[in-house]
Amino acid sequence: MRDRYANLAAIRALDPARDYEQIFRTMLRFEFPWDMRLALNLAFNRSFSIPRVAETLVGTGELLERPRKRADDTGILMYEMVLNGFAHPRARAAIRRINQIHRPYRDFPADDYLYVVACGVVLPLRWLDRYGWRRPCCHEREATYRFFGELAHHMNIPGMPGSLPETEAWFEAYDRTHLLPSAAATVIERSTRERMLKRLPRPLAPLGNSLVSAMYDDRQRMATGVPAPAWPVRAALHATLKTRSRVIRHLHRPRPVGLFEDGIQTKTYPDGYDIAELGPE
């Protein structure tokens, strides 16, 4: 369709070094809303699988006792920054709350925090390369890197690599040596799986758990103790997602109304929420 690439044309007219917030917001709200939310879930799940992080999360009980609330809180804090930009009072409140939540764990190695940021950069772009209705352009790639780099800055996380290729290389090296099997990661994965099941395309829902496993790569399955799915399941997932991307590319117009047009709504907070009260008590 003639206007299918209108948003892309607008993005290419922007400067990713200056307009990265606007570009990343357009990716989430208009261009890839389903894919971005799923890929960010995958990114957070992977970052939770580092043994030291997994053991801490098991110890707090948040992800085990209140998995929906924890997932909704994480999503809200993230989306407040994306929707409003880092300079907005609501985004500043979200950053302040994120830093308060992590203050008891300030003795954690900085690289563990940097890994969470790198997951947010690398994994969504990989997902879009494979299953997006189009591959992200160079401006979108740079904007993704710069958005999470700015998040790292506001969280006082040192060591952010100087470019997207360097971030990808850093992620690979750290992931290869630190994403290791642990009982805590297995427990966390089971607790967060329900959220992933809700993201599956409806025709694939009956295959449930096997499809979630198919969305992980071998390294994450090994770390979390998830068995590899049978090849027909992997093939079914791949074929369905590829078909979906073609349908969207050829038959869909750009979204006239963006994701979260009416605000961020969750089942945990049907009547709204106070940013300062999100997260653990």
PDB file of C-alpha atoms in Angstrom:
ATOM      1  CA  MET A   1       0.000   0.000   0.000  1.00  0.00           C
ATOM      2  CA  ARG A   2       1.209   3.455  -0.931  1.00  0.00           C
ATOM      3  CA  ASP A   3       1.370   4.858   2.624  1.00  0.00           C
ATOM      4  CA  ARG A   4       2.700   1.711   4.308  1.00  0.00           C
ATOM      5  CA  TYR A   5       6.142   3.267   4.584  1.00  0.00           C
ATOM      6  CA  ALA A   6       5.032   6.769   5.567  1.00  0.00           C
ATOM      7  CA  ASN A   7       6.349   6.425   9.119  1.00  0.00           C
ATOM      8  CA  LEU A   8       9.642   5.088   7.821  1.00  0.00           C
ATOM      9  CA  ALA A   9       9.994   8.097   5.516  1.00  0.00           C
ATOM     10  CA  ALA A  10       9.350  10.422   8.463  1.00  0.00           C
ATOM     11  CA  ILE A  11      11.916   8.557  10.577  1.00  0.00           C
ATOM     12  CA  ARG A  12      14.539   8.826   7.857  1.00  0.00           C
ATOM     13  CA  ALA A  13      14.057  12.600   7.818  1.00  0.00           C
ATOM     14  CA  LEU A  14      15.050  12.783  11.496  1.00  0.00           C
ATOM     15  CA  ASP A  15      18.480  12.829  13.115  1.00  0.00           C
ATOM     16  CA  PRO A  16      18.885   9.718  15.326  1.00  0.00           C
ATOM     17  CA  ALA A  17      21.551  11.437  17.408  1.00  0.00           C
ATOM     18  CA  ARG A  18      19.075  14.177  18.324  1.00  0.00           C
ATOM     19  CA  ASP A  19      15.654  12.616  17.763  1.00  0.00           C
ATOM     20  CA  TYR A  20      16.262   9.109  19.123  1.00  0.00           C
ATOM     21  CA  GLU A  21      13.410   9.379  21.630  1.00  0.00           C
ATOM     22  CA  GLN A  22      10.901  10.263  18.911  1.00  0.00           C
ATOM     23  CA  ILE A  23      12.164   7.486  16.641  1.00  0.00           C
ATOM     24  CA  PHE A  24      12.098   4.837  19.362  1.00  0.00           C
ATOM     25  CA  ARG A  25       8.610   6.005  20.395  1.00  0.00           C
ATOM     26  CA  THR A  26       7.369   5.620  16.820  1.00  0.00           C
ATOM     27  CA  MET A  27       8.819   2.111  16.662  1.00  0.00           C
ATOM     28  CA  LEU A  28       6.934   1.089  19.794  1.00  0.00           C
ATOM     29  CA  ARG A  29       3.656   2.910  19.237  1.00  0.00           C
ATOM     30  CA  PHE A  30       3.139   2.685  15.480  1.00  0.00           C
ATOM     31  CA  GLU A  31       5.579   0.546  13.513  1.00  0.00           C
ATOM     32  CA  PHE A  32       6.160  -2.583  15.627  1.00  0.00           C
ATOM     33  CA  PRO A  33       3.911  -2.445  18.726  1.00  0.00           C
ATOM     34  CA  TRP A  34       3.319  -6.189  19.144  1.00  0.00           C
ATOM     35  CA  ASP A  35       6.861  -7.167  18.218  1.00  0.00           C
ATOM     36  CA  MET A  36       8.500  -4.567  20.441  1.00  0.00           C
ATOM     37  CA  ARG A  37       6.491  -5.514  23.512  1.00  0.00           C
ATOM     38  CA  LEU A  38       7.200  -9.210  22.974  1.00  0.00           C
ATOM     39  CA  ALA A  39      10.896  -8.613  22.277  1.00  0.00           C
ATOM     40  CA  LEU A  40      11.277  -6.409  25.358  1.00  0.00           C
ATOM     41  CA  ASN A  41       9.677  -9.183  27.419  1.00  0.00           C
ATOM     42  CA  LEU A  42      12.206 -11.616  25.976  1.00  0.00           C
ATOM     43  CA  ALA A  43      14.996  -9.167  26.778  1.00  0.00           C
ATOM     44  CA  PHE A  44      13.967  -8.754  30.412  1.00  0.00           C
ATOM     45  CA  ASN A  45      13.454 -12.509  30.825  1.00  0.00           C
ATOM     46  CA  ARG A  46      16.944 -13.163  29.520  1.00  0.00           C
ATOM     47  CA  SER A  47      18.506 -10.582  31.813  1.00  0.00           C
ATOM     48  CA  PHE A  48      16.749 -12.239  34.765  1.00  0.00           C
ATOM     49  CA  SER A  49      18.489 -15.524  33.900  1.00  0.00           C
ATOM     50  CA  ILE A  50      22.010 -14.475  34.910  1.00  0.00           C
ATOM     51  CA  PRO A  51      22.583 -16.626  38.033  1.00  0.00           C
ATOM     52  CA  ARG A  52      23.352 -13.745  40.418  1.00  0.00           C
ATOM     53  CA  VAL A  53      20.303 -11.780  39.242  1.00  0.00           C
ATOM     54  CA  ALA A  54      18.049 -14.841  39.319  1.00  0.00           C
ATOM     55  CA  GLU A  55      19.132 -15.737  42.862  1.00  0.00           C
ATOM     56  CA  THR A  56      18.389 -12.193  44.031  1.00  0.00           C
ATOM     57  CA  LEU A  57      14.937 -12.204  42.431  1.00  0.00           C
ATOM     58  CA  VAL A  58      14.120 -15.561  43.988  1.00  0.00           C
ATOM     59  CA  GLY A  59      15.250 -14.162  47.340  1.00  0.00           C
ATOM     60  CA  THR A  60      12.964 -11.131  47.147  1.00  0.00           C
ATOM     61  CA  GLY A  61       9.970 -13.255  46.112  1.00  0.00           C
ATOM     62  CA  GLU A  62       8.590 -10.501  43.893  1.00  0.00           C
ATOM     63  CA  LEU A  63       8.588 -12.472  40.653  1.00  0.00           C
ATOM     64  CA  LEU A  64       7.382 -15.629  42.352  1.00  0.00           C
ATOM     65  CA  GLU A  65       4.604 -14.270  44.531  1.00  0.00           C
ATOM     66  CA  ARG A  66       3.417 -11.387  42.337  1.00  0.00           C
ATOM     67  CA  PRO A  67       4.578 -12.108  38.786  1.00  0.00           C
ATOM     68  CA  ARG A  68       1.826 -10.089  37.090  1.00  0.00           C
ATOM     69  CA  LYS A  69       2.395  -7.053  39.305  1.00  0.00           C
ATOM     70  CA  ARG A  70       6.165  -7.238  38.821  1.00  0.00           C
ATOM     71  CA  ALA A  71       5.756  -7.504  35.041  1.00  0.00           C
ATOM     72  CA  ASP A  72       3.226  -4.655  34.939  1.00  0.00           C
ATOM     73  CA  ASP A  73       5.411  -2.442  37.135  1.00  0.00           C
ATOM     74  CA  THR A  74       8.463  -3.059  34.942  1.00  0.00           C
ATOM     75  CA  GLY A  75       6.466  -2.351  31.786  1.00  0.00           C
ATOM     76  CA  ILE A  76       4.921   0.835  33.163  1.00  0.00           C
ATOM     77  CA  LEU A  77       8.258   2.268  34.263  1.00  0.00           C
ATOM     78  CA  MET A  78       9.769   1.474  30.873  1.00  0.00           C
ATOM     79  CA  TYR A  79       6.871   2.814  28.820  1.00  0.00           C
ATOM     80  CA  GLU A  80       6.596   6.031  30.840  1.00  0.00           C
ATOM     81  CA  MET A  81      10.103   6.869  29.667  1.00  0.00           C
ATOM     82  CA  VAL A  82       9.419   5.876  26.062  1.00  0.00           C
ATOM     83  CA  LEU A  83       6.114   7.714  25.773  1.00  0.00           C
ATOM     84  CA  ASN A  84       7.185  10.930  27.462  1.00  0.00           C
ATOM     85  CA  GLY A  85      10.928  11.280  26.896  1.00  0.00           C
ATOM     86  CA  PHE A  86      13.567  11.419  29.615  1.00  0.00           C
ATOM     87  CA  ALA A  87      13.099  15.136  30.359  1.00  0.00           C
ATOM     88  CA  HIS A  88       9.378  14.824  31.149  1.00  0.00           C
ATOM     89  CA  PRO A  89       8.354  14.899  34.837  1.00  0.00           C
ATOM     90  CA  ARG A  90       6.671  11.480  34.531  1.00  0.00           C
ATOM     91  CA  ALA A  91       9.800   9.963  33.005  1.00  0.00           C
ATOM     92  CA  ARG A  92      11.946  11.563  35.709  1.00  0.00           C
ATOM     93  CA  ALA A  93       9.609  10.068  38.325  1.00  0.00           C
ATOM     94  CA  ALA A  94       9.971   6.652  36.669  1.00  0.00           C
ATOM     95  CA  ILE A  95      13.790   6.933  36.650  1.00  0.00           C
ATOM     96  CA  ARG A  96      13.766   8.020  40.285  1.00  0.00           C
ATOM     97  CA  ARG A  97      11.626   5.008  41.209  1.00  0.00           C
ATOM     98  CA  ILE A  98      13.848   2.614  39.226  1.00  0.00           C
ATOM     99  CA  ASN A  99      16.908   3.881  41.059  1.00  0.00           C
ATOM    100  CA  GLN A 100      15.152   3.598  44.421  1.00  0.00           C
ATOM    101  CA  ILE A 101      14.214  -0.011  43.699  1.00  0.00           C
ATOM    102  CA  HIS A 102      17.794  -0.894  42.778  1.00  0.00           C
ATOM    103  CA  ARG A 103      19.487   1.027  45.580  1.00  0.00           C
ATOM    104  CA  PRO A 104      19.711  -2.009  47.920  1.00  0.00           C
ATOM    105  CA  TYR A 105      21.646  -3.811  45.171  1.00  0.00           C
ATOM    106  CA  ARG A 106      24.175  -1.097  44.397  1.00  0.00           C
ATOM    107  CA  ASP A 107      26.976  -3.523  45.279  1.00  0.00           C
ATOM    108  CA  PHE A 108      26.115  -5.680  42.271  1.00  0.00           C
ATOM    109  CA  PRO A 109      28.778  -5.645  39.534  1.00  0.00           C
ATOM    110  CA  ALA A 110      28.075  -2.817  37.101  1.00  0.00           C
ATOM    111  CA  ASP A 111      28.293  -5.276  34.208  1.00  0.00           C
ATOM    112  CA  ASP A 112      25.194  -7.111  35.467  1.00  0.00           C
ATOM    113  CA  TYR A 113      23.230  -3.876  35.118  1.00  0.00           C
ATOM    114  CA  LEU A 114      24.856  -3.134  31.788  1.00  0.00           C
ATOM    115  CA  TYR A 115      23.782  -6.576  30.579  1.00  0.00           C
ATOM    116  CA  VAL A 116      20.140  -5.677  31.244  1.00  0.00           C
ATOM    117  CA  VAL A 117      20.577  -2.534  29.135  1.00  0.00           C
ATOM    118  CA  ALA A 118      22.383  -4.456  26.372  1.00  0.00           C
ATOM    119  CA  CYS A 119      19.556  -7.019  26.262  1.00  0.00           C
ATOM    120  CA  GLY A 120      17.147  -4.135  25.617  1.00  0.00           C
ATOM    121  CA  VAL A 121      19.271  -2.935  22.718  1.00  0.00           C
ATOM    122  CA  VAL A 122      20.257  -6.186  21.031  1.00  0.00           C
ATOM    123  CA  LEU A 123      17.330  -8.575  21.397  1.00  0.00           C
ATOM    124  CA  PRO A 124      14.508  -6.361  20.031  1.00  0.00           C
ATOM    125  CA  LEU A 125      16.604  -5.508  16.974  1.00  0.00           C
ATOM    126  CA  ARG A 126      17.364  -9.191  16.395  1.00  0.00           C
ATOM    127  CA  TRP A 127      13.681 -10.040  16.679  1.00  0.00           C
ATOM    128  CA  LEU A 128      12.685  -7.318  14.213  1.00  0.00           C
ATOM    129  CA  ASP A 129      15.376  -8.439  11.780  1.00  0.00           C
ATOM    130  CA  ARG A 130      13.838 -11.899  11.766  1.00  0.00           C
ATOM    131  CA  TYR A 131      10.113 -11.361  12.312  1.00  0.00           C
ATOM    132  CA  GLY A 132       9.270  -7.684  11.900  1.00  0.00           C
ATOM    133  CA  TRP A 133       7.102  -6.726   8.936  1.00  0.00           C
ATOM    134  CA  ARG A 134      10.232  -4.943   7.753  1.00  0.00           C
ATOM    135  CA  ARG A 135      13.756  -4.789   9.094  1.00  0.00           C
ATOM    136  CA  PRO A 136      14.565  -1.708  11.187  1.00  0.00           C
ATOM    137  CA  CYS A 137      16.476   0.953   9.287  1.00  0.00           C
ATOM    138  CA  CYS A 138      19.812   2.421  10.349  1.00  0.00           C
ATOM    139  CA  HIS A 139      18.086   5.358  12.084  1.00  0.00           C
ATOM    140  CA  GLU A 140      15.946   2.977  14.145  1.00  0.00           C
ATOM    141  CA  ARG A 141      18.973   0.890  15.097  1.00  0.00           C
ATOM    142  CA  GLU A 142      20.913   3.947  16.201  1.00  0.00           C
ATOM    143  CA  ALA A 143      17.895   5.333  18.079  1.00  0.00           C
ATOM    144  CA  THR A 144      17.468   2.055  19.970  1.00  0.00           C
ATOM    145  CA  TYR A 145      21.105   2.114  21.010  1.00  0.00           C
ATOM    146  CA  ARG A 146      20.942   5.774  22.057  1.00  0.00           C
ATOM    147  CA  PHE A 147      17.683   5.358  23.988  1.00  0.00           C
ATOM    148  CA  PHE A 148      19.114   2.602  26.163  1.00  0.00           C
ATOM    149  CA  GLY A 149      22.421   4.438  26.434  1.00  0.00           C
ATOM    150  CA  GLU A 150      20.528   7.375  27.902  1.00  0.00           C
ATOM    151  CA  LEU A 151      18.738   5.014  30.281  1.00  0.00           C
ATOM    152  CA  ALA A 152      22.118   3.664  31.407  1.00  0.00           C
ATOM    153  CA  HIS A 153      23.256   7.251  32.012  1.00  0.00           C
ATOM    154  CA  HIS A 154      20.218   8.039  34.188  1.00  0.00           C
ATOM    155  CA  MET A 155      20.722   4.817  36.143  1.00  0.00           C
ATOM    156  CA  ASN A 156      24.402   5.664  36.670  1.00  0.00           C
ATOM    157  CA  ILE A 157      25.515   2.472  34.921  1.00  0.00           C
ATOM    158  CA  PRO A 158      29.097   2.862  33.693  1.00  0.00           C
ATOM    159  CA  GLY A 159      30.725   1.197  30.724  1.00  0.00           C
ATOM    160  CA  MET A 160      28.127   1.649  27.983  1.00  0.00           C
ATOM    161  CA  PRO A 161      29.919   0.766  24.713  1.00  0.00           C
ATOM    162  CA  GLY A 162      30.469   3.628  22.310  1.00  0.00           C
ATOM    163  CA  SER A 163      28.363   2.324  19.411  1.00  0.00           C
ATOM    164  CA  LEU A 164      25.722  -0.211  18.465  1.00  0.00           C
ATOM    165  CA  PRO A 165      28.252  -2.687  16.955  1.00  0.00           C
ATOM    166  CA  GLU A 166      30.345  -2.450  20.127  1.00  0.00           C
ATOM    167  CA  THR A 167      27.227  -3.046  22.237  1.00  0.00           C
ATOM    168  CA  GLU A 168      26.359  -6.120  20.187  1.00  0.00           C
ATOM    169  CA  ALA A 169      29.897  -7.471  20.584  1.00  0.00           C
ATOM    170  CA  TRP A 170      29.893  -6.750  24.333  1.00  0.00           C
ATOM    171  CA  PHE A 171      26.517  -8.474  24.718  1.00  0.00           C
ATOM    172  CA  GLU A 172      27.728 -11.597  22.906  1.00  0.00           C
ATOM    173  CA  ALA A 173      30.865 -11.880  25.013  1.00  0.00           C
ATOM    174  CA  TYR A 174      29.061 -11.343  28.328  1.00  0.00           C
ATOM    175  CA  ASP A 175      26.121 -13.551  27.397  1.00  0.00           C
ATOM    176  CA  ARG A 176      28.426 -16.403  26.390  1.00  0.00           C
ATOM    177  CA  THR A 177      30.314 -16.384  29.668  1.00  0.00           C
ATOM    178  CA  HIS A 178      27.628 -15.392  32.195  1.00  0.00           C
ATOM    179  CA  LEU A 179      24.341 -16.880  30.991  1.00  0.00           C
ATOM    180  CA  LEU A 180      24.913 -20.159  32.794  1.00  0.00           C
ATOM    181  CA  PRO A 181      22.573 -22.847  34.204  1.00  0.00           C
ATOM    182  CA  SER A 182      21.162 -22.153  37.658  1.00  0.00           C
ATOM    183  CA  ALA A 183      18.258 -23.467  39.695  1.00  0.00           C
ATOM    184  CA  ALA A 184      17.159 -19.910  40.426  1.00  0.00           C
ATOM    185  CA  ALA A 185      16.948 -19.077  36.713  1.00  0.00           C
ATOM    186  CA  THR A 186      14.755 -22.148  36.201  1.00  0.00           C
ATOM    187  CA  VAL A 187      12.400 -20.960  38.943  1.00  0.00           C
ATOM    188  CA  ILE A 188      12.246 -17.427  37.520  1.00  0.00           C
ATOM    189  CA  GLU A 189      11.566 -18.676  33.988  1.00  0.00           C
ATOM    190  CA  ARG A 190       8.611 -20.758  35.168  1.00  0.00           C
ATOM    191  CA  SER A 191       7.195 -17.759  37.001  1.00  0.00           C
ATOM    192  CA  THR A 192       7.492 -15.373  34.048  1.00  0.00           C
ATOM    193  CA  ARG A 193       6.322 -17.818  31.388  1.00  0.00           C
ATOM    194  CA  GLU A 194       2.643 -16.909  31.775  1.00  0.00           C
ATOM    195  CA  ARG A 195       3.406 -13.430  30.498  1.00  0.00           C
ATOM    196  CA  MET A 196       5.041 -14.850  27.408  1.00  0.00           C
ATOM    197  CA  LEU A 197       2.096 -17.167  26.744  1.00  0.00           C
ATOM    198  CA  LYS A 198      -0.218 -14.167  26.563  1.00  0.00           C
ATOM    199  CA  ARG A 199       1.917 -12.637  23.789  1.00  0.00           C
ATOM    200  CA  LEU A 200       1.533 -15.588  21.418  1.00  0.00           C
ATOM    201  CA  PRO A 201      -0.552 -15.201  18.254  1.00  0.00           C
ATOM    202  CA  ARG A 202      -3.970 -16.712  18.926  1.00  0.00           C
ATOM    203  CA  PRO A 203      -3.678 -19.554  16.377  1.00  0.00           C
ATOM    204  CA  LEU A 204      -0.576 -20.782  18.200  1.00  0.00           C
ATOM    205  CA  ALA A 205      -1.943 -20.602  21.739  1.00  0.00           C
ATOM    206  CA  PRO A 206      -2.751 -24.345  22.020  1.00  0.00           C
ATOM    207  CA  LEU A 207       0.959 -25.157  21.616  1.00  0.00           C
ATOM    208  CA  GLY A 208       1.685 -22.885  24.577  1.00  0.00           C
ATOM    209  CA  ASN A 209       4.752 -23.927  26.536  1.00  0.00           C
ATOM    210  CA  SER A 210       6.521 -25.516  23.584  1.00  0.00           C
ATOM    211  CA  LEU A 211       6.273 -22.270  21.634  1.00  0.00           C
ATOM    212  CA  VAL A 212       7.707 -20.209  24.465  1.00  0.00           C
ATOM    213  CA  SER A 213      10.644 -22.592  24.499  1.00  0.00           C
ATOM    214  CA  ALA A 214      10.959 -22.148  20.725  1.00  0.00           C
ATOM    215  CA  MET A 215      11.324 -18.376  21.199  1.00  0.00           C
ATOM    216  CA  TYR A 216      14.405 -18.916  23.342  1.00  0.00           C
ATOM    217  CA  ASP A 217      17.760 -19.731  21.814  1.00  0.00           C
ATOM    218  CA  ASP A 218      19.880 -22.680  22.913  1.00  0.00           C
ATOM    219  CA  ARG A 219      21.878 -20.602  25.389  1.00  0.00           C
ATOM    220  CA  GLN A 220      18.797 -19.362  27.234  1.00  0.00           C
ATOM    221  CA  ARG A 221      17.186 -22.807  27.250  1.00  0.00           C
ATOM    222  CA  MET A 222      20.340 -24.235  28.777  1.00  0.00           C
ATOM    223  CA  ALA A 223      20.497 -21.504  31.436  1.00  0.00           C
ATOM    224  CA  THR A 224      16.864 -21.927  32.478  1.00  0.00           C
ATOM    225  CA  GLY A 225      16.564 -25.685  32.126  1.00  0.00           C
ATOM    226  CA  VAL A 226      13.951 -25.486  29.388  1.00  0.00           C
ATOM    227  CA  PRO A 227      13.901 -28.494  27.030  1.00  0.00           C
ATOM    228  CA  ALA A 228      14.351 -27.845  23.337  1.00  0.00           C
ATOM    229  CA  PRO A 229      11.026 -28.066  21.466  1.00  0.00           C
ATOM    230  CA  ALA A 230      10.505 -30.570  18.677  1.00  0.00           C
ATOM    231  CA  TRP A 231      11.418 -29.270  15.239  1.00  0.00           C
ATOM    232  CA  PRO A 232       7.758 -29.201  14.032  1.00  0.00           C
ATOM    233  CA  VAL A 233       6.990 -26.741  16.844  1.00  0.00           C
ATOM    234  CA  ARG A 234       9.923 -24.521  15.900  1.00  0.00           C
ATOM    235  CA  ALA A 235       8.879 -24.732  12.252  1.00  0.00           C
ATOM    236  CA  ALA A 236       5.269 -23.846  13.084  1.00  0.00           C
ATOM    237  CA  LEU A 237       6.326 -20.811  15.097  1.00  0.00           C
ATOM    238  CA  HIS A 238       8.728 -19.613  12.422  1.00  0.00           C
ATOM    239  CA  ALA A 239       6.193 -20.093   9.604  1.00  0.00           C
ATOM    240  CA  THR A 240       3.398 -18.347  11.503  1.00  0.00           C
ATOM    241  CA  LEU A 241       5.523 -15.357  12.429  1.00  0.00           C
ATOM    242  CA  LYS A 242       6.886 -15.042   8.895  1.00  0.00           C
ATOM    243  CA  THR A 243       3.370 -15.225   7.464  1.00  0.00           C
ATOM    244  CA  ARG A 244       2.214 -12.593   9.935  1.00  0.00           C
ATOM    245  CA  SER A 245       5.026 -10.264   8.852  1.00  0.00           C
ATOM    246  CA  ARG A 246       4.072 -10.613   5.169  1.00  0.00           C
ATOM    247  CA  VAL A 247       0.388  -9.993   5.867  1.00  0.00           C
ATOM    248  CA  ILE A 248       1.191  -6.828   7.802  1.00  0.00           C
ATOM    249  CA  ARG A 249       3.638  -5.628   5.152  1.00  0.00           C
ATOM    250  CA  HIS A 250       1.288  -6.112   2.184  1.00  0.00           C
ATOM    251  CA  LEU A 251      -2.225  -5.767   3.605  1.00  0.00           C
ATOM    252  CA  HIS A 252      -2.047  -3.400   6.573  1.00  0.00           C
ATOM    253  CA  ARG A 253      -2.012   0.366   6.579  1.00  0.00           C
ATOM    254  CA  PRO A 254      -0.034   2.287   9.216  1.00  0.00           C
ATOM    255  CA  ARG A 255      -1.790   2.382  12.574  1.00  0.00           C
ATOM    256  CA  PRO A 256      -3.955   5.532  12.754  1.00  0.00           C
ATOM    257  CA  VAL A 257      -3.885   5.341  16.568  1.00  0.00           C
ATOM    258  CA  GLY A 258      -0.708   4.468  18.395  1.00  0.00           C
ATOM    259  CA  LEU A 259      -0.216   2.007  21.214  1.00  0.00           C
ATOM    260  CA  PHE A 260      -1.066   3.524  24.617  1.00  0.00           C
ATOM    261  CA  GLU A 261      -3.099   6.313  23.033  1.00  0.00           C
ATOM    262  CA  ASP A 262      -5.339   6.282  26.120  1.00  0.00           C
ATOM    263  CA  GLY A 263      -2.483   5.817  28.548  1.00  0.00           C
ATOM    264  CA  ILE A 264      -0.828   2.716  29.967  1.00  0.00           C
ATOM    265  CA  GLN A 265      -3.533   0.384  31.202  1.00  0.00           C
ATOM    266  CA  THR A 266      -2.904  -2.873  33.062  1.00  0.00           C
ATOM    267  CA  LYS A 267      -4.974  -5.421  34.959  1.00  0.00           C
ATOM    268  CA  THR A 268      -2.910  -4.764  38.078  1.00  0.00           C
ATOM    269  CA  TYR A 269      -3.973  -1.111  38.122  1.00  0.00           C
ATOM    270  CA  PRO A 270      -7.447  -0.851  36.539  1.00  0.00           C
ATOM    271  CA  ASP A 271      -7.991   2.532  38.213  1.00  0.00           C
ATOM    272  CA  GLY A 272      -4.579   3.992  37.434  1.00  0.00           C
ATOM    273  CA  TYR A 273      -1.300   4.051  39.327  1.00  0.00           C
ATOM    274  CA  ASP A 274       1.125   6.285  41.187  1.00  0.00           C
ATOM    275  CA  ILE A 275       4.633   5.971  39.716  1.00  0.00           C
ATOM    276  CA  ALA A 276       6.195   6.498  43.143  1.00  0.00           C
ATOM    277  CA  GLU A 277       4.394   3.404  44.472  1.00  0.00           C
ATOM    278  CA  LEU A 278       5.340   0.971  41.708  1.00  0.00           C
ATOM    279  CA  GLY A 279       7.618  -1.947  42.494  1.00  0.00           C
ATOM    280  CA  PRO A 280       8.313  -3.662  45.825  1.00  0.00           C
ATOM    281  CA  GLU A 281       6.983  -2.119  48.999  1.00  0.00           C
TER     282      GLU A 281
END
